[in-house]
PDB file of C-alpha atoms in Angstrom:
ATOM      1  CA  UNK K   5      81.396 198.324  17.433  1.00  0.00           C
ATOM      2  CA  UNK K   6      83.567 201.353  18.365  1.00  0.00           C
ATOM      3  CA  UNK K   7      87.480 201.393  18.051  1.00  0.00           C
ATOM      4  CA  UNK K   8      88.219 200.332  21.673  1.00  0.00           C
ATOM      5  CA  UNK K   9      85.841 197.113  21.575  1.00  0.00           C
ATOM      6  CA  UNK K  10      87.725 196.393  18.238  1.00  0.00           C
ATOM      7  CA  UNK K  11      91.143 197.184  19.634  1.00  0.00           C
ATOM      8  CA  UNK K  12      90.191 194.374  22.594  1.00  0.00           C
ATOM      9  CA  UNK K  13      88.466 192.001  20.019  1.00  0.00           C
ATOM     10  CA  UNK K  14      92.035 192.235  18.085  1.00  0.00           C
ATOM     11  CA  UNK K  15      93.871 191.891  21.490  1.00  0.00           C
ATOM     12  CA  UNK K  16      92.231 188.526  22.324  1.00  0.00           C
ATOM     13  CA  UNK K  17      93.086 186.760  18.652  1.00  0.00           C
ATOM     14  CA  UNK K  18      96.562 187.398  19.633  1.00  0.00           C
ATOM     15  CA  UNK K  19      99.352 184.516  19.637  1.00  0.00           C
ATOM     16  CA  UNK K  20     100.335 185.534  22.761  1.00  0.00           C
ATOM     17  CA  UNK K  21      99.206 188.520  25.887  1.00  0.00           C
ATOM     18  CA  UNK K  22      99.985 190.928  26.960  1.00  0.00           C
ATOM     19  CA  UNK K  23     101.768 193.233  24.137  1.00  0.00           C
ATOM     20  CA  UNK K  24     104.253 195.336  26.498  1.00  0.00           C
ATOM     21  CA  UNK K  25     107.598 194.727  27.723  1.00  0.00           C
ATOM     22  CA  UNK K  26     108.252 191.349  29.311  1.00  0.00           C
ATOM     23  CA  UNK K  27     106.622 187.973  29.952  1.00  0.00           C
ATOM     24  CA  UNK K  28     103.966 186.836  26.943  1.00  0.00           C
ATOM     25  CA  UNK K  29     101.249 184.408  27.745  1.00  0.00           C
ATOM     26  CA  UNK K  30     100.545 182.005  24.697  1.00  0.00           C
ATOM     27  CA  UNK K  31      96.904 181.424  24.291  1.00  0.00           C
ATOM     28  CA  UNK K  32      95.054 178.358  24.621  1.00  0.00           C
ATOM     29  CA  UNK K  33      96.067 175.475  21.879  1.00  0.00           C
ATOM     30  CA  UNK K  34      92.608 174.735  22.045  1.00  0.00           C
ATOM     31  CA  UNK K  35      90.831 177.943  21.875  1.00  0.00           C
ATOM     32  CA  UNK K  36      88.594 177.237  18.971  1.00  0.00           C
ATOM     33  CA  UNK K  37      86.804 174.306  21.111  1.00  0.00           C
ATOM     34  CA  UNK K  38      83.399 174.420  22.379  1.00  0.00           C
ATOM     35  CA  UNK K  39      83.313 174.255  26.096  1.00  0.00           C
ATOM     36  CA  UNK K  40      81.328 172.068  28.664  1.00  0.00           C
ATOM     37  CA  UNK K  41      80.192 174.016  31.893  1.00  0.00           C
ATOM     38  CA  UNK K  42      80.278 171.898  34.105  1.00  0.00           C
ATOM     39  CA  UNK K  43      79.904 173.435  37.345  1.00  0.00           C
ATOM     40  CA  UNK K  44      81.008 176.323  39.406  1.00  0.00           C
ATOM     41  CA  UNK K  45      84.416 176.361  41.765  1.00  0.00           C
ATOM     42  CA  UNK K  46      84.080 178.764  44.554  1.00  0.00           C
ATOM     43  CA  UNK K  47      87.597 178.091  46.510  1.00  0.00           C
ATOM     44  CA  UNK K  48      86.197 180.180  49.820  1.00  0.00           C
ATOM     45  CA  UNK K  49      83.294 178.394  51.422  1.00  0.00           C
ATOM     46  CA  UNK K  50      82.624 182.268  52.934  1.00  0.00           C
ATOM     47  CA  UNK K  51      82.060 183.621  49.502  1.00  0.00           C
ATOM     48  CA  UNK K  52      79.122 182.909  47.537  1.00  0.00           C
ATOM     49  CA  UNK K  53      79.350 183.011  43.398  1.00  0.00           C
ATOM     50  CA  UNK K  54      80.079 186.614  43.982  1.00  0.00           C
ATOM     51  CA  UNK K  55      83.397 186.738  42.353  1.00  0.00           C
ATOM     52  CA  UNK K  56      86.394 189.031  43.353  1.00  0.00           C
ATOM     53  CA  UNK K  57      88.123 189.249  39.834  1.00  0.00           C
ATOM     54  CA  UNK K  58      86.668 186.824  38.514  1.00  0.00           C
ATOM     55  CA  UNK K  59      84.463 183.573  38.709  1.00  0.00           C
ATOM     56  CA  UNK K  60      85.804 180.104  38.469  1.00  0.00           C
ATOM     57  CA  UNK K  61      84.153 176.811  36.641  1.00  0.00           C
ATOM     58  CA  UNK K  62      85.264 173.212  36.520  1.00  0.00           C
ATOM     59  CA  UNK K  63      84.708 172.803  32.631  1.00  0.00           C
ATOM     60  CA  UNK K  64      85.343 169.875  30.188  1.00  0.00           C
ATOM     61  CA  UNK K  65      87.152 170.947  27.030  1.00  0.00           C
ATOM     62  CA  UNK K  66      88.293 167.878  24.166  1.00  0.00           C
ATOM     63  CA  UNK K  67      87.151 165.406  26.682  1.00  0.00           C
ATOM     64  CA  UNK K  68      89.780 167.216  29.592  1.00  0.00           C
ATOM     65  CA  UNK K  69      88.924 168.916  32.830  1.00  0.00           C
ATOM     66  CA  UNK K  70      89.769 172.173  33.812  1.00  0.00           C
ATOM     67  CA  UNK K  71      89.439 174.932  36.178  1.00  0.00           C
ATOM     68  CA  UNK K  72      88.505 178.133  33.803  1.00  0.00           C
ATOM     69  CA  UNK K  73      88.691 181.407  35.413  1.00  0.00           C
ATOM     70  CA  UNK K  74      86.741 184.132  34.098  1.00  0.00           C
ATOM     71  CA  UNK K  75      88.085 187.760  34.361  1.00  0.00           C
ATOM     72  CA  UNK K  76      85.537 190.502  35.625  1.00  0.00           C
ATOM     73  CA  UNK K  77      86.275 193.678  33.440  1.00  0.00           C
ATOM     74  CA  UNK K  78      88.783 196.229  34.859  1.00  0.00           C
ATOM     75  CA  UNK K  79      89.320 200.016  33.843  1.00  0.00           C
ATOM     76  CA  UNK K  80      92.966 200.279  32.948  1.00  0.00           C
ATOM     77  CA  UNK K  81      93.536 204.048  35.153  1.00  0.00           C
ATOM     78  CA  UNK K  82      92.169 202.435  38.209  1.00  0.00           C
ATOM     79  CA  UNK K  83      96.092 203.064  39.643  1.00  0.00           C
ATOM     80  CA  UNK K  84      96.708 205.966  38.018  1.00  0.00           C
ATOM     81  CA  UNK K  85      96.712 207.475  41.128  1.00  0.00           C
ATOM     82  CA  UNK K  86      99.550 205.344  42.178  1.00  0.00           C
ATOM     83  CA  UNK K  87     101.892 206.773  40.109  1.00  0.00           C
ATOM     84  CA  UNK K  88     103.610 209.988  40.597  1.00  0.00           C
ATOM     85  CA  UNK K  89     103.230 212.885  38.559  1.00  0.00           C
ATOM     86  CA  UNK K  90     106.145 212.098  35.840  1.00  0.00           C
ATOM     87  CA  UNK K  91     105.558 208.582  35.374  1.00  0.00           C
ATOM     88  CA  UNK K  92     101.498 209.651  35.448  1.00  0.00           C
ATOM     89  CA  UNK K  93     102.186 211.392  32.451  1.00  0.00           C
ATOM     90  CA  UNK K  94     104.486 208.812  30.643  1.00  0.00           C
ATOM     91  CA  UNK K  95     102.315 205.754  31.271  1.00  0.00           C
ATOM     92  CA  UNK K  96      99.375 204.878  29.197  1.00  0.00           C
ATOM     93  CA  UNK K  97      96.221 203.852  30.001  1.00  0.00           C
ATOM     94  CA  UNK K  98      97.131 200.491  27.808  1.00  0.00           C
ATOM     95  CA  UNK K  99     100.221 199.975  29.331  1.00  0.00           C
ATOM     96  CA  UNK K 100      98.811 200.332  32.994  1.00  0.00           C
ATOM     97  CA  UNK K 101      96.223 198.000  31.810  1.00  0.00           C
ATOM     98  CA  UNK K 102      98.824 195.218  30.515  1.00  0.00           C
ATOM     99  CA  UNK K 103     100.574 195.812  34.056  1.00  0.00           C
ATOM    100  CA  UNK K 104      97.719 196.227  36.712  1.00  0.00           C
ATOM    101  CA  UNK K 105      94.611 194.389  35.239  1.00  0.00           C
ATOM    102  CA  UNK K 106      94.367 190.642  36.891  1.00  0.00           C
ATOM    103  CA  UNK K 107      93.917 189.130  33.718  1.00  0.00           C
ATOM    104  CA  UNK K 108      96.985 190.438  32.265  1.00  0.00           C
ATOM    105  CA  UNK K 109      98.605 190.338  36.260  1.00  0.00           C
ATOM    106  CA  UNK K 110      98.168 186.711  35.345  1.00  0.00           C
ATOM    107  CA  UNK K 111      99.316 185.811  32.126  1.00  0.00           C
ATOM    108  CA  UNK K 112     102.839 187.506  32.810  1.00  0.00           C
ATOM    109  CA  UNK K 113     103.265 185.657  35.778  1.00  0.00           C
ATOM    110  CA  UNK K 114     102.686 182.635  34.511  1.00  0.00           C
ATOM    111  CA  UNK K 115     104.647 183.488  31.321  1.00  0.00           C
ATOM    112  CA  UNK K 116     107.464 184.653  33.467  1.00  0.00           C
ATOM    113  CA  UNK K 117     107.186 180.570  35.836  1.00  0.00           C
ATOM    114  CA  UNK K 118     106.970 178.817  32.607  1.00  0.00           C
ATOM    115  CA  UNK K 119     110.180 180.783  31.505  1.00  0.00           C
ATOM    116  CA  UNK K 120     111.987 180.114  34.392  1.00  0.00           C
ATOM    117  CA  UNK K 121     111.227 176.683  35.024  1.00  0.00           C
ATOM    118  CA  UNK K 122     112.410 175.274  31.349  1.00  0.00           C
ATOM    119  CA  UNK K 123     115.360 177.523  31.352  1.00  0.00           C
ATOM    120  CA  UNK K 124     116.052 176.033  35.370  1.00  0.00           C
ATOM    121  CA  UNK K 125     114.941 172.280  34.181  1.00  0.00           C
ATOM    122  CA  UNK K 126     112.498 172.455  37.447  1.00  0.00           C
ATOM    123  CA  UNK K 127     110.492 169.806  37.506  1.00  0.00           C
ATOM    124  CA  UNK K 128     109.130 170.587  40.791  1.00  0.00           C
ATOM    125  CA  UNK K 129     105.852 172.400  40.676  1.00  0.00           C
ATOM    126  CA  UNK K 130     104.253 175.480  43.318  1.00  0.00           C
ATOM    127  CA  UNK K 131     101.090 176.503  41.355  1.00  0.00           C
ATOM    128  CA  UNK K 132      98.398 175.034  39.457  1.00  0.00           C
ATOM    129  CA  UNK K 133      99.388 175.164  35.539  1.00  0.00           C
ATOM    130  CA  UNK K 134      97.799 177.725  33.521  1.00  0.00           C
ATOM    131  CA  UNK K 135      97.856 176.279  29.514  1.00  0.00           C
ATOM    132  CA  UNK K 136      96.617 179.925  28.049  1.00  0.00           C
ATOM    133  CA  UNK K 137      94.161 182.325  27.719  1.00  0.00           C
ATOM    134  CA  UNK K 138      90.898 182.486  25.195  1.00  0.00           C
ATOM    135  CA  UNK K 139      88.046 184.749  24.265  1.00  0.00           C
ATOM    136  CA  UNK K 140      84.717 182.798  25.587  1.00  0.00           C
ATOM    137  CA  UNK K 141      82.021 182.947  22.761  1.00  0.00           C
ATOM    138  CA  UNK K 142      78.637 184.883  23.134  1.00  0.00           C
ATOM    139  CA  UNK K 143      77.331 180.812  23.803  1.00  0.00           C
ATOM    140  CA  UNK K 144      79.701 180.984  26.994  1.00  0.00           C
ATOM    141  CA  UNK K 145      78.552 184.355  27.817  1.00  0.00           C
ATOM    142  CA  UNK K 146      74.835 183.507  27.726  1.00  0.00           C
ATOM    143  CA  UNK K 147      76.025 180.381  29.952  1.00  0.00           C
ATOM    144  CA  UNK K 148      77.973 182.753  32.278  1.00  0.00           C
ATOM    145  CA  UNK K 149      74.337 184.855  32.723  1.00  0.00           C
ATOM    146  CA  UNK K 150      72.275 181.732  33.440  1.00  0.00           C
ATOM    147  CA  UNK K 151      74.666 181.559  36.661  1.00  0.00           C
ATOM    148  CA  UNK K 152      73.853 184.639  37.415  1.00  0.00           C
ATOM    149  CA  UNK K 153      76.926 185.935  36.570  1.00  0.00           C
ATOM    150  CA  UNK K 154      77.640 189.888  35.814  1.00  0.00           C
ATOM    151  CA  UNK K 155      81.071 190.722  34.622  1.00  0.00           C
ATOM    152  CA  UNK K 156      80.293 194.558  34.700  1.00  0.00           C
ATOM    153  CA  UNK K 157      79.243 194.458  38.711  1.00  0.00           C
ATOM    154  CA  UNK K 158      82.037 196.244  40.101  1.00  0.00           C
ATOM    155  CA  UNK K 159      80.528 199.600  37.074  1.00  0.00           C
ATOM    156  CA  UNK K 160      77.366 201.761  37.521  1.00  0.00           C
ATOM    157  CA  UNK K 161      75.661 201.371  33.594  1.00  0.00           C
ATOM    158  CA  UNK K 162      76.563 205.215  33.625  1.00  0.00           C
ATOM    159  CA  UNK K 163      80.387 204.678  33.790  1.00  0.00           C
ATOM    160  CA  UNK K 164      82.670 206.404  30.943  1.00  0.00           C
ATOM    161  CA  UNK K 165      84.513 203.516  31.030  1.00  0.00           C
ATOM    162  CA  UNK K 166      82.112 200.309  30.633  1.00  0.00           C
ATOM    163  CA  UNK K 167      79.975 202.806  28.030  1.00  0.00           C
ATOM    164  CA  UNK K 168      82.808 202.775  25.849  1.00  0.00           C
ATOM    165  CA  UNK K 169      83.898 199.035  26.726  1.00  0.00           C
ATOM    166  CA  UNK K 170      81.396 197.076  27.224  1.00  0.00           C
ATOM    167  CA  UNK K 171      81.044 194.634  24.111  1.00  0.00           C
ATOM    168  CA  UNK K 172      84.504 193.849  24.612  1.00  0.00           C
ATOM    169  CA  UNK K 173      85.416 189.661  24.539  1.00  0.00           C
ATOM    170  CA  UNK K 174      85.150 188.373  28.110  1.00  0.00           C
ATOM    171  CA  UNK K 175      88.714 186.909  29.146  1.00  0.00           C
ATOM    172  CA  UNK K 176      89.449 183.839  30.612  1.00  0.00           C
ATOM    173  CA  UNK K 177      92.517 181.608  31.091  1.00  0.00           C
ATOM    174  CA  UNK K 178      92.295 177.857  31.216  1.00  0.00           C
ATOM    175  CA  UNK K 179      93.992 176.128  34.184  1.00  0.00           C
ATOM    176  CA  UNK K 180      95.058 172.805  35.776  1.00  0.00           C
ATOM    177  CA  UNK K 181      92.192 171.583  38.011  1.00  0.00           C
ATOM    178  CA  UNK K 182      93.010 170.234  41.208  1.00  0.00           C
ATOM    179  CA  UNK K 183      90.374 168.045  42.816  1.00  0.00           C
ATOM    180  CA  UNK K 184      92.158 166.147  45.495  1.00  0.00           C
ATOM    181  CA  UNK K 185      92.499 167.616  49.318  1.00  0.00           C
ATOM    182  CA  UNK K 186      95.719 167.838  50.968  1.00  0.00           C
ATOM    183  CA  UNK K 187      96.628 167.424  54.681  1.00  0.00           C
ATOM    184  CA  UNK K 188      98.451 170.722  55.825  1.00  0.00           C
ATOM    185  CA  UNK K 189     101.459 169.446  57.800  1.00  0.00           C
ATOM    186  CA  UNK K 190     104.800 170.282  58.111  1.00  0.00           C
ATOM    187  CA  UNK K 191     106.329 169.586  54.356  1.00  0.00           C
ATOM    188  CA  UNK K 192     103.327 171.310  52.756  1.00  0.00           C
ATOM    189  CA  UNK K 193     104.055 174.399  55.094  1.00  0.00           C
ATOM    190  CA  UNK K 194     107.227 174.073  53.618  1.00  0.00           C
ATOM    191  CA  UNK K 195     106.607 173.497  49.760  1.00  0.00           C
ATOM    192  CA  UNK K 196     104.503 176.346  50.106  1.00  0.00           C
ATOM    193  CA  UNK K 197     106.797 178.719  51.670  1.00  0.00           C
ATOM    194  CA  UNK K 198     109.416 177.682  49.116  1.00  0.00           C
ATOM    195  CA  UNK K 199     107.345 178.278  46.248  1.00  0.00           C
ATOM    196  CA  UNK K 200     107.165 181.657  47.467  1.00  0.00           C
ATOM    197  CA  UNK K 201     110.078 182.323  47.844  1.00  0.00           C
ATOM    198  CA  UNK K 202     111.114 180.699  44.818  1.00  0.00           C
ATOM    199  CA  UNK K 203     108.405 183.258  42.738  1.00  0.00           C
ATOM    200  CA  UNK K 204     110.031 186.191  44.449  1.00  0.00           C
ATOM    201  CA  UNK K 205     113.562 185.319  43.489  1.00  0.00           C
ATOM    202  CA  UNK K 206     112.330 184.668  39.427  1.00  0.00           C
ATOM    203  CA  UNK K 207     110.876 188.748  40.204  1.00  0.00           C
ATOM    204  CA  UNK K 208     107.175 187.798  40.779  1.00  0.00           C
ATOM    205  CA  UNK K 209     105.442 189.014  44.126  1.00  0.00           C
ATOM    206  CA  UNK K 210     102.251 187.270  45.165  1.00  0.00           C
ATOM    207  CA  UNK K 211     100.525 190.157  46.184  1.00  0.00           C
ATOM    208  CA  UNK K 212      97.637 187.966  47.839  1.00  0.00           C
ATOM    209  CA  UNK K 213      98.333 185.147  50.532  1.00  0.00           C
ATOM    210  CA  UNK K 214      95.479 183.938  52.171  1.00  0.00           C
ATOM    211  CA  UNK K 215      93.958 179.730  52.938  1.00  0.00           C
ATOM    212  CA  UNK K 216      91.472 180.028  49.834  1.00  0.00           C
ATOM    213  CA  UNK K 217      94.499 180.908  47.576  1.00  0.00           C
ATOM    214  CA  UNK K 218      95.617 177.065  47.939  1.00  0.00           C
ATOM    215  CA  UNK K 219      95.192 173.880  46.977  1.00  0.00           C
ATOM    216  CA  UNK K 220      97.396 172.098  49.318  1.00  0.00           C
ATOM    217  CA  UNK K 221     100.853 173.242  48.572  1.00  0.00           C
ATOM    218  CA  UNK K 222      99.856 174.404  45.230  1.00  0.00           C
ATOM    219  CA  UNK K 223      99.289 178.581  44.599  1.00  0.00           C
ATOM    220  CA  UNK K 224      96.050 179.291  42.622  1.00  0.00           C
ATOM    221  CA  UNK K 225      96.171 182.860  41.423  1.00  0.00           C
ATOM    222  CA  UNK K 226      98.126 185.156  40.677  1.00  0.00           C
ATOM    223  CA  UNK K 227      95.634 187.642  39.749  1.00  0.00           C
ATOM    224  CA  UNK K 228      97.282 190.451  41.758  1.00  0.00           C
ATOM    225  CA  UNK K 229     100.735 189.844  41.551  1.00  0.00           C
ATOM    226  CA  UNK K 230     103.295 191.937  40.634  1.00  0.00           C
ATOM    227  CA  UNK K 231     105.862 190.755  37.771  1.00  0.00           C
ATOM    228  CA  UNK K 232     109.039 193.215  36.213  1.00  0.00           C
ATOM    229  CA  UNK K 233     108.964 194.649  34.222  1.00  0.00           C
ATOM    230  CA  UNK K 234     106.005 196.957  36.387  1.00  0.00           C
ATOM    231  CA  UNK K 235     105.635 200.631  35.839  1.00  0.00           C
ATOM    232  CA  UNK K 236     104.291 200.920  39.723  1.00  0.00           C
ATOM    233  CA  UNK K 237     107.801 199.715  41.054  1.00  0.00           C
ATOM    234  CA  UNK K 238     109.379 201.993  38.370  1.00  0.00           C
ATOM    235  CA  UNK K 239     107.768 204.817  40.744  1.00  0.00           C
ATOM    236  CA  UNK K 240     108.464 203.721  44.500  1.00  0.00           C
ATOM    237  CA  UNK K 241     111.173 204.749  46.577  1.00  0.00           C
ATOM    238  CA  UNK K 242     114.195 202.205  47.692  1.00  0.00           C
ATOM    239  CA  UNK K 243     112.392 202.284  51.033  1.00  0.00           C
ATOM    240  CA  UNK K 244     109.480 201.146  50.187  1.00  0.00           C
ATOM    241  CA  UNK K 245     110.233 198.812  47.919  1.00  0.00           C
ATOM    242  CA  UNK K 246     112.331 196.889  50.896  1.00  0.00           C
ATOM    243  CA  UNK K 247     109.040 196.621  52.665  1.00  0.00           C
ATOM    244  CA  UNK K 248     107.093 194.946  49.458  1.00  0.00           C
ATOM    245  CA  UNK K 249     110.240 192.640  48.765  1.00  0.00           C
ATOM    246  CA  UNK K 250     109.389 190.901  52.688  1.00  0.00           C
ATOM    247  CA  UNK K 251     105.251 191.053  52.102  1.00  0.00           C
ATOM    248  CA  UNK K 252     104.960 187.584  50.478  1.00  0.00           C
ATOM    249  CA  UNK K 253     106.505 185.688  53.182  1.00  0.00           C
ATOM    250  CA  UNK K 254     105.398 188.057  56.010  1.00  0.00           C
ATOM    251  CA  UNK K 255     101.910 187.551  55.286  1.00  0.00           C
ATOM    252  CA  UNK K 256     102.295 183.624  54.588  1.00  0.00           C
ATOM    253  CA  UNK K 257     103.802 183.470  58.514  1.00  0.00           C
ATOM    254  CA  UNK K 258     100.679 185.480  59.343  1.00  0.00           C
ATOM    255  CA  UNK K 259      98.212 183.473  57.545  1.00  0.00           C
ATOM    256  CA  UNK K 260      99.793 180.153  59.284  1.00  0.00           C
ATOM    257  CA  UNK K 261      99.567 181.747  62.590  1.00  0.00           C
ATOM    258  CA  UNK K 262      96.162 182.360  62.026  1.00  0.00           C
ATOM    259  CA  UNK K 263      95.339 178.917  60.972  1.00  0.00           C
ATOM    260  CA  UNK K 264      96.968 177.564  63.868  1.00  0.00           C
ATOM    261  CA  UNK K 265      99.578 176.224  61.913  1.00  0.00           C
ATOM    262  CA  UNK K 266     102.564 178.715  62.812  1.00  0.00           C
ATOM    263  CA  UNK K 267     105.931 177.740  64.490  1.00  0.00           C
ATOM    264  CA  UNK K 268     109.006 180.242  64.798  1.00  0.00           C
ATOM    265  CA  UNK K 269     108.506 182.650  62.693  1.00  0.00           C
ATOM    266  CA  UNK K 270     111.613 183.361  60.770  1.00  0.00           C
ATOM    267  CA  UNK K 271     113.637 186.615  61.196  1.00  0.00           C
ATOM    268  CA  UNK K 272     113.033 189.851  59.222  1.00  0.00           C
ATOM    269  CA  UNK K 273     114.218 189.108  55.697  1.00  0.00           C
ATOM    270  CA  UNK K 274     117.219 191.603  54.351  1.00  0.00           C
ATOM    271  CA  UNK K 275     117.228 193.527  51.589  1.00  0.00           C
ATOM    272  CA  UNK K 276     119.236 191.399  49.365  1.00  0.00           C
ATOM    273  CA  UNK K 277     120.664 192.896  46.228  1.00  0.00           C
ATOM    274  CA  UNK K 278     121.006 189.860  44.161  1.00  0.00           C
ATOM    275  CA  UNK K 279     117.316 189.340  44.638  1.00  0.00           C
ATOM    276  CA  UNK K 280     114.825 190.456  42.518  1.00  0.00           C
ATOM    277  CA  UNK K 281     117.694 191.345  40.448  1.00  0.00           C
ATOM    278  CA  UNK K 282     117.711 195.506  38.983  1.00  0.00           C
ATOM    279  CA  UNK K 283     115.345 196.299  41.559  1.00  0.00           C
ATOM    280  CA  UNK K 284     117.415 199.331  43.188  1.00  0.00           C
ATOM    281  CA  UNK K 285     117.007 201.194  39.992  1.00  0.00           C
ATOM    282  CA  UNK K 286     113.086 201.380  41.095  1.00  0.00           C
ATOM    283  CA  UNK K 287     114.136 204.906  43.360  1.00  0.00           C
TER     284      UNK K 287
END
């Protein structure tokens, strides 16, 4: 086992992900448990078990149900190109990882709605809970390849990257499973468009609207959101970043429209200082 594989085994025995600046994920209470595959959860009946990030099971663990999402592997410099030649240098690899990889994308946006519902007292609830992550076990793993699935797909067995990775503990976080279908109508349109809004305000952008992101009103994953602190931001102009700060709810009116579903759509939001608080220093 070489130093990075050790480095991610260490990583995934942690208390709590990822181990930069900002929102921590704690992991699973229940990590050490075996777990019952149950069956497969594929959210877009015009995807087979092909997986995007990842691959999601309905699983049984300590007699409950939930939806586990396993994380396909990710090289951490996959945006170096999106920074600019300053903060290229300045970044790490690691720290672009904990930023830009779904898995971590994930647990700091849930850490960061966790945070700000208990310090709000909100009881009301946009997104399916997520209760932690956990390392699956080589068991799991061997489960994972009976379905066919292969968590190194998106790598040719020559890459740099998966030579000197692969070994490394396959990721997953455990999350509230949803099983009942909900009529779109008017107050789910709304719910919906509120819990995006409300995400945006607490400095968490969606990054990925579409019908097979939802369960009803509830969000599903967050897998390529955006959550400050973000060294991508740190390197955007003002300009730009007024354009990202309208993309959640610009493509939710789109996505409505094209389900048929769309009324008014609302003006062009403003730039509004006091949301997304700090974010002018991102220039």
């Amino acid at each position: 086992m070489n130093s990075y594989v050790k480095e991610n085994c260490r990583l995934l025995s942690s208390l709590e992900l990822p181990e930069c600046d900002g929102p921590k994920l704690k992991a699973f209470p229940d990590r050490g448990s075996p777990i019952t595959w149950i069956e497969p959860i594929n959210p877009r009946s015009d995807q087979s078990l092909s997986g995007g990030q990842g691959y999601v099971f309905k699983v049984e663990i300590n007699s409950k149900i939930y939806a586990l999402k396993v994380f396909k592997f990710f090289k951490p410099s996959t945006y170096r190109g999106s920074l600019g030649p300053i903060r290229g240098r300045n970044v790490t690899d690691r720290e672009l990882e904990f930023h830009t990889d779904p898995f971590y994308a994930e647990c700091r946006a849930y850490a960061q709605i966790k945070a700000q519902r208990e310090i709000q007292g909100l009881k009301r609830k946009y997104i399916a809970e997520c209760y932690g992550f956990l390392a699956l076990t080589k068991a799991d793993e061997r489960v994972l390849e009976e379905y066919g699935v292969d968590l190194w797909c998106d790598f040719p067995s020559n890459d740099p990257y998966r030579n000197r990775a692969e070994g490394s503990p396959v990721r997953a976080l455990v999350k509230e499973y949803i099983e009942e279908d909900f009529d779109i109508d008017e107050g789910t349109l709304k719910h919906m468009m509120s819990g995006i809004k409300w995400m945006n305000r607490k400095n968490i952008l969606v990054n990925d609207i579409h019908p097979g992101n939802f369960k009803g009103p509830y969000l599903l994953d967050l897998g390529s959101s955006w959550t400050k602190p973000h060294c991508l931001w740190e390197n955007m102009s003002r300009r730009k970043m007024r354009v990202i700060l309208q993309e959640d709810i610009r493509t939710f009116e789109e996505m409505t429209d094209d389900m048929g579903l769309g009324r008014r759509r609302s003006p062009r939001l403003p730039y509004r200082r006091e949301s997304w608080a700090g974010a002018e220093k991102y220039h």
